[in-house]
Coordinates of C-alpha atoms in Angstrom, one line a residue:
X1 CA -13.4 5.8 6.4
X2 CA -9.8 6.6 5.2
X3 CA -11.1 8.5 2.2
X4 CA -13.5 10.6 4.4
X5 CA -10.7 11.3 6.9
X6 CA -8.4 12.3 4.0
X7 CA -10.9 14.9 2.8
X8 CA -11.7 16.2 6.3
X9 CA -8.0 16.3 7.1
X10 CA -7.3 18.4 4.0
X11 CA -10.0 20.8 4.8
X12 CA -8.9 21.1 8.5
X13 CA -5.3 21.7 7.6
X14 CA -6.2 24.4 5.1
X15 CA -7.5 26.3 8.1
X16 CA -4.8 25.4 10.6
X17 CA -2.1 22.8 10.9
X18 CA -2.4 22.8 14.7
X19 CA -6.2 22.1 14.4
X20 CA -5.4 18.7 12.8
X21 CA -3.7 17.7 16.1
X22 CA -6.8 18.8 18.1
X23 CA -9.1 17.0 15.6
X24 CA -7.4 13.6 16.0
X25 CA -6.6 13.9 19.7
X26 CA -10.1 12.6 20.9
X27 CA -9.7 9.5 18.6
X28 CA -6.2 8.7 20.0
X29 CA -7.5 9.2 23.5
X30 CA -10.4 6.9 22.8
X31 CA -8.2 4.3 21.3
X32 CA -6.0 4.4 24.4
X33 CA -9.0 4.0 26.7
X34 CA -10.3 1.1 24.7
X35 CA -6.9 -0.6 24.6
X36 CA -6.6 -0.2 28.4
X37 CA -10.0 -1.7 28.9
X38 CA -8.9 -5.0 27.3
X39 CA -8.2 -7.9 29.6
X40 CA -5.8 -10.6 28.8
X41 CA -7.4 -14.0 29.2
X42 CA -5.5 -16.4 31.6
X43 CA -3.1 -18.7 29.9
X44 CA -3.9 -22.3 30.5
X45 CA -0.7 -24.0 29.3
X46 CA 2.4 -22.7 27.6
X47 CA 2.6 -24.5 24.2
X48 CA 6.1 -24.7 22.8
X49 CA 6.9 -26.8 19.8
X50 CA 10.2 -28.5 19.5
X51 CA 12.1 -27.9 16.3
X52 CA 10.5 -24.6 15.5
X53 CA 13.7 -23.0 14.2
X54 CA 14.5 -26.1 12.1
X55 CA 11.1 -26.0 10.5
X56 CA 11.4 -22.3 9.8
X57 CA 14.8 -22.9 8.1
X58 CA 13.3 -25.7 6.1
X59 CA 10.6 -23.3 4.8
X60 CA 13.1 -20.6 4.0
X61 CA 15.3 -23.1 2.2
X62 CA 12.3 -24.3 0.1
X63 CA 11.3 -20.7 -0.7
X64 CA 14.7 -19.3 -1.6
X65 CA 16.8 -22.3 -2.7
X66 CA 14.7 -25.2 -3.9
X67 CA 11.8 -23.4 -5.7
X68 CA 13.2 -20.9 -8.2
X69 CA 9.8 -19.7 -9.3
X70 CA 8.7 -18.9 -5.8
X71 CA 12.1 -17.2 -5.1
X72 CA 11.8 -14.9 -8.0
X73 CA 8.1 -14.1 -7.3
X74 CA 8.9 -13.1 -3.7
X75 CA 11.8 -10.9 -4.9
X76 CA 9.8 -9.4 -7.7
X77 CA 6.8 -8.6 -5.6
X78 CA 8.9 -7.1 -2.9
X79 CA 10.7 -4.9 -5.4
X80 CA 7.5 -3.8 -7.1
X81 CA 5.8 -3.0 -3.9
X82 CA 8.7 -1.1 -2.4
X83 CA 9.3 1.0 -5.5
X84 CA 5.6 1.7 -5.5
X85 CA 5.5 2.5 -1.8
X86 CA 8.4 4.9 -2.1
X87 CA 6.2 7.3 -4.1
X88 CA 3.9 7.8 -1.1
X89 CA 6.6 9.9 0.7
X90 CA 6.9 12.1 -2.4
X91 CA 3.2 12.9 -3.0
X92 CA 2.8 15.9 -0.7
X93 CA 5.9 17.7 -2.0
X94 CA 4.8 16.9 -5.5
X95 CA 1.3 18.3 -4.8
X96 CA 3.0 21.6 -3.7
X97 CA 5.1 21.7 -6.9
X98 CA 2.0 21.2 -9.0
X99 CA 0.3 24.1 -7.2
X100 CA -2.5 22.0 -5.7
X101 CA -4.1 23.9 -2.8
X102 CA -3.5 22.2 0.5
X103 CA -7.2 21.9 1.0
X104 CA -7.4 19.5 -1.9
X105 CA -4.6 17.2 -0.7
X106 CA -7.2 15.1 1.1
X107 CA -9.3 14.8 -2.0
X108 CA -6.3 13.6 -3.9
X109 CA -5.5 11.0 -1.3
X110 CA -9.1 9.9 -1.1
X111 CA -9.1 9.5 -4.9
X112 CA -6.1 7.3 -4.5
X113 CA -8.0 5.1 -2.1
X114 CA -10.9 4.8 -4.6
X115 CA -8.5 3.8 -7.4
X116 CA -6.8 1.2 -5.2
X117 CA -10.1 -0.3 -4.1
X118 CA -11.5 -0.5 -7.7
X119 CA -8.3 -2.1 -8.9
X120 CA -8.4 -4.7 -6.1
X121 CA -12.0 -5.4 -6.9
X122 CA -11.4 -6.0 -10.6
X123 CA -7.9 -7.5 -10.3
X124 CA -9.1 -11.1 -11.0
X125 CA -10.9 -10.1 -14.2
X126 CA -8.0 -8.0 -15.5
X127 CA -5.5 -10.8 -14.6
X128 CA -7.6 -13.4 -16.4
X129 CA -7.8 -11.1 -19.4
X130 CA -4.0 -10.4 -19.5
X131 CA -2.8 -13.8 -18.3
X132 CA -0.3 -14.4 -15.5
X133 CA 2.8 -13.3 -17.4
X134 CA 1.5 -9.9 -18.6
X135 CA -0.3 -9.3 -15.3
X136 CA 3.1 -9.3 -13.6
X137 CA 4.8 -7.3 -16.3
X138 CA 2.2 -4.6 -16.2
X139 CA 3.0 -3.9 -12.5
X140 CA 6.4 -2.6 -13.4
X141 CA 5.2 -0.7 -16.5
X142 CA 2.4 1.2 -14.5
X143 CA 4.7 2.0 -11.6
X144 CA 7.5 3.3 -13.7
X145 CA 5.1 5.2 -16.1
X146 CA 3.6 7.0 -13.1
X147 CA 7.0 8.2 -12.0
X148 CA 7.9 9.4 -15.5
X149 CA 4.6 11.1 -16.2
X150 CA 4.8 13.0 -12.8
X151 CA 8.4 14.0 -13.5
X152 CA 7.9 15.4 -17.0
X153 CA 4.3 16.7 -16.9
X154 CA 3.6 19.1 -14.0
X155 CA 0.3 20.9 -13.7
X156 CA -2.5 21.1 -11.1
X157 CA -4.2 17.9 -12.0
X158 CA -1.0 15.9 -12.7
X159 CA -1.4 14.2 -9.3
X160 CA -3.7 11.9 -11.2
X161 CA -0.7 10.3 -12.9
X162 CA -0.2 8.6 -9.5
X163 CA -3.4 6.6 -10.3
X164 CA -1.1 4.2 -12.2
X165 CA 0.8 3.5 -9.0
X166 CA -2.4 3.2 -7.0
X167 CA -3.7 0.8 -9.5
X168 CA -0.5 -1.3 -9.1
X169 CA -0.9 -1.1 -5.3
X170 CA -4.4 -2.6 -5.4
X171 CA -3.8 -5.0 -8.3
X172 CA -0.5 -6.4 -7.0
X173 CA -1.8 -7.4 -3.6
X174 CA -4.6 -9.5 -5.0
X175 CA -2.8 -11.0 -8.0
X176 CA 0.6 -11.8 -6.4
X177 CA -1.0 -13.4 -3.4
X178 CA -2.7 -15.8 -5.9
X179 CA 0.6 -17.1 -7.2

């Protein structure tokens, strides 16, 4: 659904930026109507656990103080995912620099969704083949290589260098959650 909407959005925006607002307006209106039609079930009893904050602090202490491997995995995954996510805000200006027609922006974003989906689907096989250590190392290598390739090689189809980052996006969510 996201890929189809990416392609349609790219085609619509090539005709008129304002038309994209009119195209999504019925869907937003429909979502509001559906949300307003929901009815909250009556609450039977209010369940409050004593010691919730102490339990939460105990979990945080375990994650960040007692278990060094878990601490570094949380910090590493957060860093990799944030550096990877930062590129999303740079894609449209990069597409313009490359000379990619605005009508094809949606096709580019749809191809990103396909790469992410395929990397998620085959993440376990790749991780088994690489092993845990190299599977984690490759996340940084692919993300950084995507940035460097896009910085130094600029042509119409160079948006495909972002496939390395999209592979990381799909691969990391599956593999890191396993550890």
